[in-house]
Coordinates of C-alpha atoms and ligand atoms in Angstrom, one line a residue:
M1 CA 0.0 0.0 0.0
K2 CA 1.2 3.5 -0.7
M3 CA -0.5 6.4 1.0
T4 CA -1.1 9.4 -1.3
F5 CA -2.8 12.8 -1.1
R6 CA -4.6 14.7 -3.9
W7 CA -2.9 17.9 -4.9
Y8 CA -4.5 20.3 -7.4
G9 CA -1.3 21.5 -8.9
E10 CA 0.4 24.8 -8.5
K11 CA -3.0 26.5 -8.0
D12 CA -3.8 24.4 -4.9
S13 CA -3.7 26.5 -1.7
I14 CA -2.0 23.5 0.0
P15 CA 1.7 23.5 -0.8
L16 CA 3.6 20.3 -1.5
S17 CA 5.8 21.0 1.5
F18 CA 2.8 20.7 3.9
I19 CA 1.7 17.4 2.2
R20 CA 5.3 16.1 2.7
Q21 CA 4.9 16.6 6.5
I22 CA 1.9 14.2 6.8
P23 CA 3.3 11.1 8.4
G24 CA 3.5 8.1 6.0
M25 CA 2.8 10.1 2.8
S26 CA 4.5 8.6 -0.2
G27 CA 3.3 10.9 -3.0
V28 CA 0.6 13.0 -4.5
V29 CA -2.2 12.3 -6.9
T30 CA -2.4 15.1 -9.4
A31 CA -3.1 16.2 -13.0
V32 CA -2.4 18.8 -15.6
Y33 CA -5.6 20.8 -15.1
D34 CA -5.8 23.4 -17.8
I35 CA -5.6 21.5 -21.1
P36 CA -8.9 21.1 -22.9
V37 CA -10.4 17.7 -22.5
G38 CA -9.5 15.5 -25.5
E39 CA -6.1 17.1 -26.2
V40 CA -2.8 15.4 -25.6
W41 CA -1.1 16.6 -22.5
P42 CA 2.1 18.5 -23.4
M43 CA 5.3 16.8 -22.3
D44 CA 6.7 20.0 -20.8
R45 CA 3.7 20.4 -18.5
I46 CA 3.9 16.8 -17.4
K47 CA 7.6 17.2 -16.7
R48 CA 7.0 20.4 -14.8
L49 CA 4.6 18.7 -12.4
K50 CA 7.0 15.7 -12.0
S51 CA 9.9 18.0 -11.1
L52 CA 7.9 19.9 -8.6
C53 CA 7.0 16.6 -6.9
D54 CA 10.6 15.4 -7.1
K55 CA 11.8 18.6 -5.4
A56 CA 9.3 18.2 -2.6
G57 CA 10.3 14.5 -2.0
L58 CA 7.0 13.2 -3.2
E59 CA 6.2 10.6 -5.8
M60 CA 3.9 11.2 -8.8
E61 CA 2.7 7.7 -9.6
V62 CA -1.0 8.4 -9.8
I63 CA -2.9 10.8 -12.0
E64 CA -6.5 11.8 -11.2
S65 CA -7.9 12.3 -13.7
V66 CA -7.2 12.2 -17.4
P67 CA -10.8 13.1 -18.3
V68 CA -12.6 11.3 -21.0
H69 CA -14.1 13.4 -23.7
E70 CA -17.9 13.3 -24.0
D71 CA -17.7 12.2 -27.7
I72 CA -16.0 9.0 -26.5
K73 CA -18.8 8.4 -24.0
L74 CA -21.4 9.2 -26.7
G75 CA -19.6 7.0 -29.3
R76 CA -19.4 9.7 -31.8
P77 CA -17.3 9.3 -35.0
T78 CA -14.6 11.7 -33.6
R79 CA -13.9 9.2 -30.8
D80 CA -11.1 7.4 -32.7
R81 CA -9.0 10.6 -32.8
L82 CA -9.8 11.4 -29.2
I83 CA -8.9 7.8 -28.1
A84 CA -5.6 8.1 -30.0
N85 CA -4.9 11.3 -28.1
Y86 CA -5.7 9.7 -24.8
A87 CA -3.4 6.8 -25.6
E88 CA -0.6 9.3 -26.4
T89 CA -1.1 11.0 -23.0
I90 CA -0.9 7.6 -21.4
R91 CA 2.5 6.9 -23.1
R92 CA 3.8 10.3 -22.0
L93 CA 2.8 9.8 -18.4
G94 CA 4.4 6.3 -18.4
K95 CA 7.7 8.0 -19.4
V96 CA 7.8 10.0 -16.1
G97 CA 7.0 7.0 -13.9
V98 CA 3.2 7.3 -13.6
R99 CA 1.7 3.8 -12.8
C100 CA -2.0 4.5 -12.4
I101 CA -4.6 6.7 -14.0
C102 CA -8.0 7.3 -12.3
Y103 CA -10.8 8.3 -14.7
N104 CA -14.5 8.1 -14.8
F105 CA -17.2 7.4 -17.4
M106 CA -20.1 9.4 -16.0
P107 CA -22.0 11.3 -18.7
V108 CA -21.9 15.1 -18.4
F109 CA -21.5 15.4 -14.6
D110 CA -18.9 14.1 -12.2
W111 CA -19.7 13.7 -8.5
L112 CA -22.9 15.5 -7.3
R113 CA -23.8 16.9 -3.9
T114 CA -26.6 19.2 -2.8
N115 CA -24.8 21.0 0.0
L116 CA -21.1 21.7 0.5
H117 CA -21.2 23.1 4.0
T118 CA -23.6 21.0 6.0
P119 CA -23.0 21.8 9.7
R120 CA -22.0 18.8 11.9
A121 CA -22.6 18.5 15.6
D122 CA -18.9 18.9 16.4
G123 CA -18.8 22.4 14.8
S124 CA -17.2 21.2 11.5
N125 CA -19.0 21.2 8.2
A126 CA -19.0 18.8 5.3
L127 CA -20.5 17.8 2.0
S128 CA -23.9 16.1 1.9
Y129 CA -26.5 14.8 -0.5
C130 CA -30.2 14.9 -0.3
H131 CA -32.0 12.9 -3.0
E132 CA -35.2 14.8 -2.8
E133 CA -33.4 18.2 -3.2
L134 CA -31.5 16.8 -6.2
M135 CA -34.7 15.5 -7.9
A136 CA -36.2 18.9 -7.5
L137 CA -33.5 20.6 -9.6
D138 CA -34.1 21.4 -13.2
P139 CA -31.3 19.9 -15.3
H140 CA -31.9 22.6 -17.9
N141 CA -31.2 25.3 -15.4
L142 CA -28.6 23.9 -13.2
H143 CA -26.5 25.5 -10.5
L144 CA -25.0 22.7 -8.6
P145 CA -22.7 23.3 -5.7
G146 CA -19.2 22.3 -6.4
W147 CA -19.8 21.4 -10.0
D148 CA -17.3 23.4 -12.0
E149 CA -19.7 24.9 -14.5
S150 CA -17.5 24.1 -17.4
Y151 CA -20.4 24.1 -19.9
T152 CA -22.5 27.1 -20.8
Q153 CA -26.3 26.5 -20.5
D154 CA -26.4 26.0 -24.3
E155 CA -23.6 23.5 -24.4
L156 CA -25.3 21.7 -21.5
E157 CA -28.6 21.5 -23.4
T158 CA -26.9 20.1 -26.5
L159 CA -25.1 17.5 -24.4
L160 CA -28.2 16.5 -22.5
S161 CA -30.1 16.0 -25.7
A162 CA -27.3 14.0 -27.2
Y163 CA -27.6 11.6 -24.3
A164 CA -31.4 11.5 -24.5
D165 CA -31.8 8.1 -26.1
M166 CA -28.6 6.5 -24.7
T167 CA -29.2 3.2 -22.9
H168 CA -26.9 1.8 -20.2
E169 CA -25.9 -0.9 -22.7
Q170 CA -24.8 1.6 -25.3
L171 CA -22.8 3.6 -22.7
F172 CA -21.2 0.4 -21.5
D173 CA -20.3 -0.6 -25.1
N174 CA -18.7 2.8 -25.5
L175 CA -16.6 2.3 -22.4
V176 CA -15.5 -1.1 -23.7
Y177 CA -14.6 0.4 -27.1
F178 CA -12.5 3.1 -25.3
L179 CA -10.7 0.6 -23.1
N180 CA -9.9 -1.7 -26.0
G181 CA -8.5 1.4 -27.8
I182 CA -6.1 2.3 -24.9
M183 CA -5.1 -1.0 -23.6
P184 CA -2.1 -1.3 -26.0
A185 CA -0.8 2.0 -24.7
C186 CA -1.2 0.9 -21.1
D187 CA 0.7 -2.3 -21.8
E188 CA 3.5 -0.3 -23.4
A189 CA 3.6 2.4 -20.6
G190 CA 3.1 0.0 -17.7
I191 CA 0.1 2.0 -16.5
N192 CA -3.0 0.6 -14.9
M193 CA -6.4 2.3 -15.6
A194 CA -8.6 2.7 -12.5
I195 CA -12.2 3.6 -13.3
H196 CA -13.9 5.7 -10.6
P197 CA -17.4 4.6 -9.7
D198 CA -20.4 6.8 -10.3
D199 CA -21.0 9.2 -7.4
P200 CA -23.6 8.7 -6.2
P201 CA -24.1 5.3 -7.8
W202 CA -27.4 5.8 -9.5
D203 CA -28.8 7.5 -12.6
M204 CA -29.0 11.3 -12.6
F205 CA -31.3 13.5 -14.5
G206 CA -32.2 10.6 -16.8
L207 CA -28.5 10.1 -17.7
P208 CA -27.4 6.5 -17.5
R209 CA -24.7 5.6 -14.9
I210 CA -23.0 2.2 -15.3
I211 CA -20.3 1.8 -12.6
T212 CA -22.6 1.3 -9.6
G213 CA -22.1 -2.0 -7.9
P214 CA -20.7 -5.6 -8.0
E215 CA -22.4 -6.5 -11.3
S216 CA -20.9 -3.5 -13.0
Y217 CA -17.4 -4.8 -12.2
E218 CA -18.2 -8.4 -13.2
K219 CA -19.3 -7.1 -16.6
L220 CA -16.4 -4.8 -16.9
F221 CA -13.7 -7.4 -16.3
A222 CA -15.5 -10.0 -18.5
A223 CA -15.6 -7.5 -21.4
V224 CA -12.0 -6.3 -21.0
P225 CA -10.0 -8.9 -19.2
D226 CA -6.6 -7.2 -19.7
L227 CA -5.2 -6.6 -16.2
H228 CA -4.5 -3.0 -17.0
N229 CA -8.2 -2.5 -16.9
G230 CA -8.8 -1.9 -13.1
I231 CA -10.7 0.2 -10.7
T232 CA -10.6 2.9 -8.1
L233 CA -12.4 1.5 -5.1
C234 CA -14.2 4.6 -3.8
T235 CA -16.0 3.6 -0.6
G236 CA -17.9 6.8 -0.2
S237 CA -19.3 6.6 -3.7
L238 CA -20.2 3.0 -3.9
G239 CA -21.2 2.9 -0.2
A240 CA -23.9 5.5 -0.7
A241 CA -26.0 2.7 -2.2
R242 CA -27.2 0.6 0.7
E243 CA -27.2 -2.6 -1.2
N244 CA -23.4 -2.3 -1.8
D245 CA -21.7 -4.3 1.0
M246 CA -18.4 -2.4 1.0
V247 CA -16.5 -5.0 3.1
K248 CA -17.5 -7.7 0.8
M249 CA -16.8 -5.6 -2.3
A250 CA -13.3 -4.6 -0.9
G251 CA -12.5 -8.3 -0.6
T252 CA -13.7 -9.3 -4.1
L253 CA -12.2 -6.4 -5.8
A254 CA -9.0 -6.1 -3.8
K255 CA -6.6 -7.3 -6.6
R256 CA -8.2 -5.3 -9.3
S257 CA -8.3 -2.1 -7.2
Y258 CA -5.2 -0.3 -8.2
F259 CA -6.3 2.8 -6.3
A260 CA -8.6 3.2 -3.3
H261 CA -10.4 6.3 -2.1
L262 CA -11.2 5.4 1.5
R263 CA -14.0 7.8 2.4
Q264 CA -16.5 7.6 5.1
I265 CA -20.2 8.6 4.8
G266 CA -23.2 8.4 7.1
F267 CA -26.6 7.5 5.9
A268 CA -29.2 10.2 6.6
G269 CA -32.1 8.7 4.7
E270 CA -32.7 5.9 2.1
K271 CA -30.7 7.8 -0.6
D272 CA -29.3 10.7 1.6
F273 CA -25.9 10.9 3.2
F274 CA -23.4 13.2 4.8
E275 CA -19.6 13.1 4.6
C276 CA -17.7 12.9 7.9
G277 CA -14.4 12.0 9.5
H278 CA -12.8 8.8 8.1
Q279 CA -13.1 6.8 11.4
T280 CA -15.5 3.9 11.5
A281 CA -17.4 5.3 14.4
E282 CA -18.1 8.6 12.6
G283 CA -20.3 7.1 9.9
S284 CA -21.9 4.1 8.4
L285 CA -19.1 2.3 6.7
D286 CA -16.8 -0.2 8.5
M287 CA -13.5 1.3 7.6
Y288 CA -11.5 -1.3 9.6
G289 CA -13.4 -4.1 7.9
I290 CA -12.8 -2.6 4.5
V291 CA -9.0 -2.2 5.1
K292 CA -8.9 -5.8 6.5
A293 CA -10.7 -7.2 3.5
L294 CA -8.4 -5.3 1.1
V295 CA -5.2 -6.5 2.8
E296 CA -6.3 -10.1 3.3
N297 CA -7.2 -10.3 -0.4
G298 CA -4.0 -9.1 -1.8
F299 CA -4.5 -5.3 -2.3
D300 CA -1.3 -3.7 -3.5
G301 CA -2.4 -0.3 -4.7
Y302 CA -2.4 3.3 -3.9
V303 CA -4.7 4.8 -1.2
R304 CA -5.8 8.3 -0.6
P305 CA -8.0 9.8 2.1
D306 CA -11.0 11.3 0.4
H307 CA -13.2 14.2 1.1
G308 CA -12.5 15.8 4.4
R309 CA -14.6 18.1 6.5
N310 CA -13.8 21.7 7.1
I311 CA -12.3 21.8 10.6
W312 CA -10.2 24.1 12.8
G313 CA -11.4 27.2 10.9
E314 CA -10.2 26.0 7.5
D315 CA -12.4 26.8 4.5
G316 CA -10.9 24.6 2.0
K317 CA -11.8 23.5 -1.6
P318 CA -15.0 21.5 -1.0
G319 CA -13.8 18.1 0.3
Y320 CA -10.2 18.9 -0.2
G321 CA -8.9 20.9 2.7
L322 CA -5.7 19.9 4.4
Y323 CA -6.5 19.2 8.1
D324 CA -9.2 16.6 8.0
R325 CA -7.7 14.7 5.1
A326 CA -4.4 14.6 7.0
L327 CA -6.2 13.2 10.0
G328 CA -7.8 10.7 7.6
A329 CA -4.5 9.7 6.1
C330 CA -3.0 9.0 9.6
Y331 CA -5.9 7.0 10.7
L332 CA -5.8 4.9 7.5
T333 CA -2.1 4.4 7.7
G334 CA -2.6 3.1 11.2
L335 CA -5.3 0.7 10.2
F336 CA -3.1 -0.7 7.4
E337 CA -0.1 -1.1 9.7
A338 CA -2.2 -3.0 12.3
V339 CA -4.0 -5.1 9.8
E340 CA -0.9 -5.9 7.7
K341 CA 1.1 -6.9 10.9
A342 CA -1.8 -9.0 12.2
S343 CA -2.2 -10.7 8.9
A344 CA 1.6 -11.5 8.6
L345 CA 1.4 -13.3 12.0
K346 CA -1.3 -15.7 10.8
Ligands
DNO401 C1 -14.3 13.7 -6.3 C2 -13.5 12.8 -7.0 C3 -13.9 12.6 -8.4 C4 -12.9 11.8 -9.2 C5 -13.3 11.6 -10.6 C6 -12.3 10.6 -11.3 O1 -14.0 14.2 -5.2 O2 -13.4 11.6 -6.4 O3 -14.1 13.9 -9.0 O4 -11.7 12.5 -9.2 O5 -14.6 11.1 -10.8 O6 -12.3 10.8 -12.6

């Protein structure tokens, strides 16, 4: 296991030198952020990031994310050129020692929350999701908290209508087409792809979502057995669906999980949840059980603490402040040490 920390590049308010001081931190998870989706990442930008990490004494073995262009998800004719570009970015990242790329295949939106500052009893605040509130939103006039409004309303309309008739099967076939297109570059570069689950793991605004539970992964590995086709086990995303038994899934998926986002959530209703401290007692997911299942089933990937609360007066990027994620990292490192040592004694 290697403990890592997400770093939003030079614009991040958290300097690499602070991240380096978190005990047990091996490296950062980062990306080149300002290149339009679909274009090849310039080598000089990749090298610049890498040298900043080197200077700070941190590894740069995980990229989150190389985003997938909507035309690929839609299966449009332009996808072959875009997939070739993606493959070239993979090859370039391999040259500087990147080993794992986290990406998602969610149409239009990435993660969704309805509140970014829900007050908690201890005086902190955190992200939360209320299904009824989300359902009440009009997708054609959206102002979602935390969603970087990278589309104009017109672009959003066009995209939403392009997806109007898309079935889950078609979207899945487009994912398989994409993966088959990039697997040769992954083999060449020695990079594992790690698909992030849909967050939350259910359809949104009539858009299909396909990485939501155990069956999604069975289908995915059956369709693309190449071992470079792996996953990001995001406990907070998958765990929001009550039918997903996270301890069981951690065990079954351990070997194919090249990256794990170990995030805690607490259920607040059938499809409502709040984010909280990483510790088991803080929420609804058995973090100890998850780590134990991972270790005992051969997990050998990267881990990062995920969304933290705002604590100690910090007002960080939603989910990505320093303090609570640093606490989460230390807690998780402790769990891994204990479980790994106990399991070595068996
Ligand atoms: C949210 C993150 C996601 C994740 C992407 C991966 O905090 O976990 O935005 O980075 O879905 O492509």
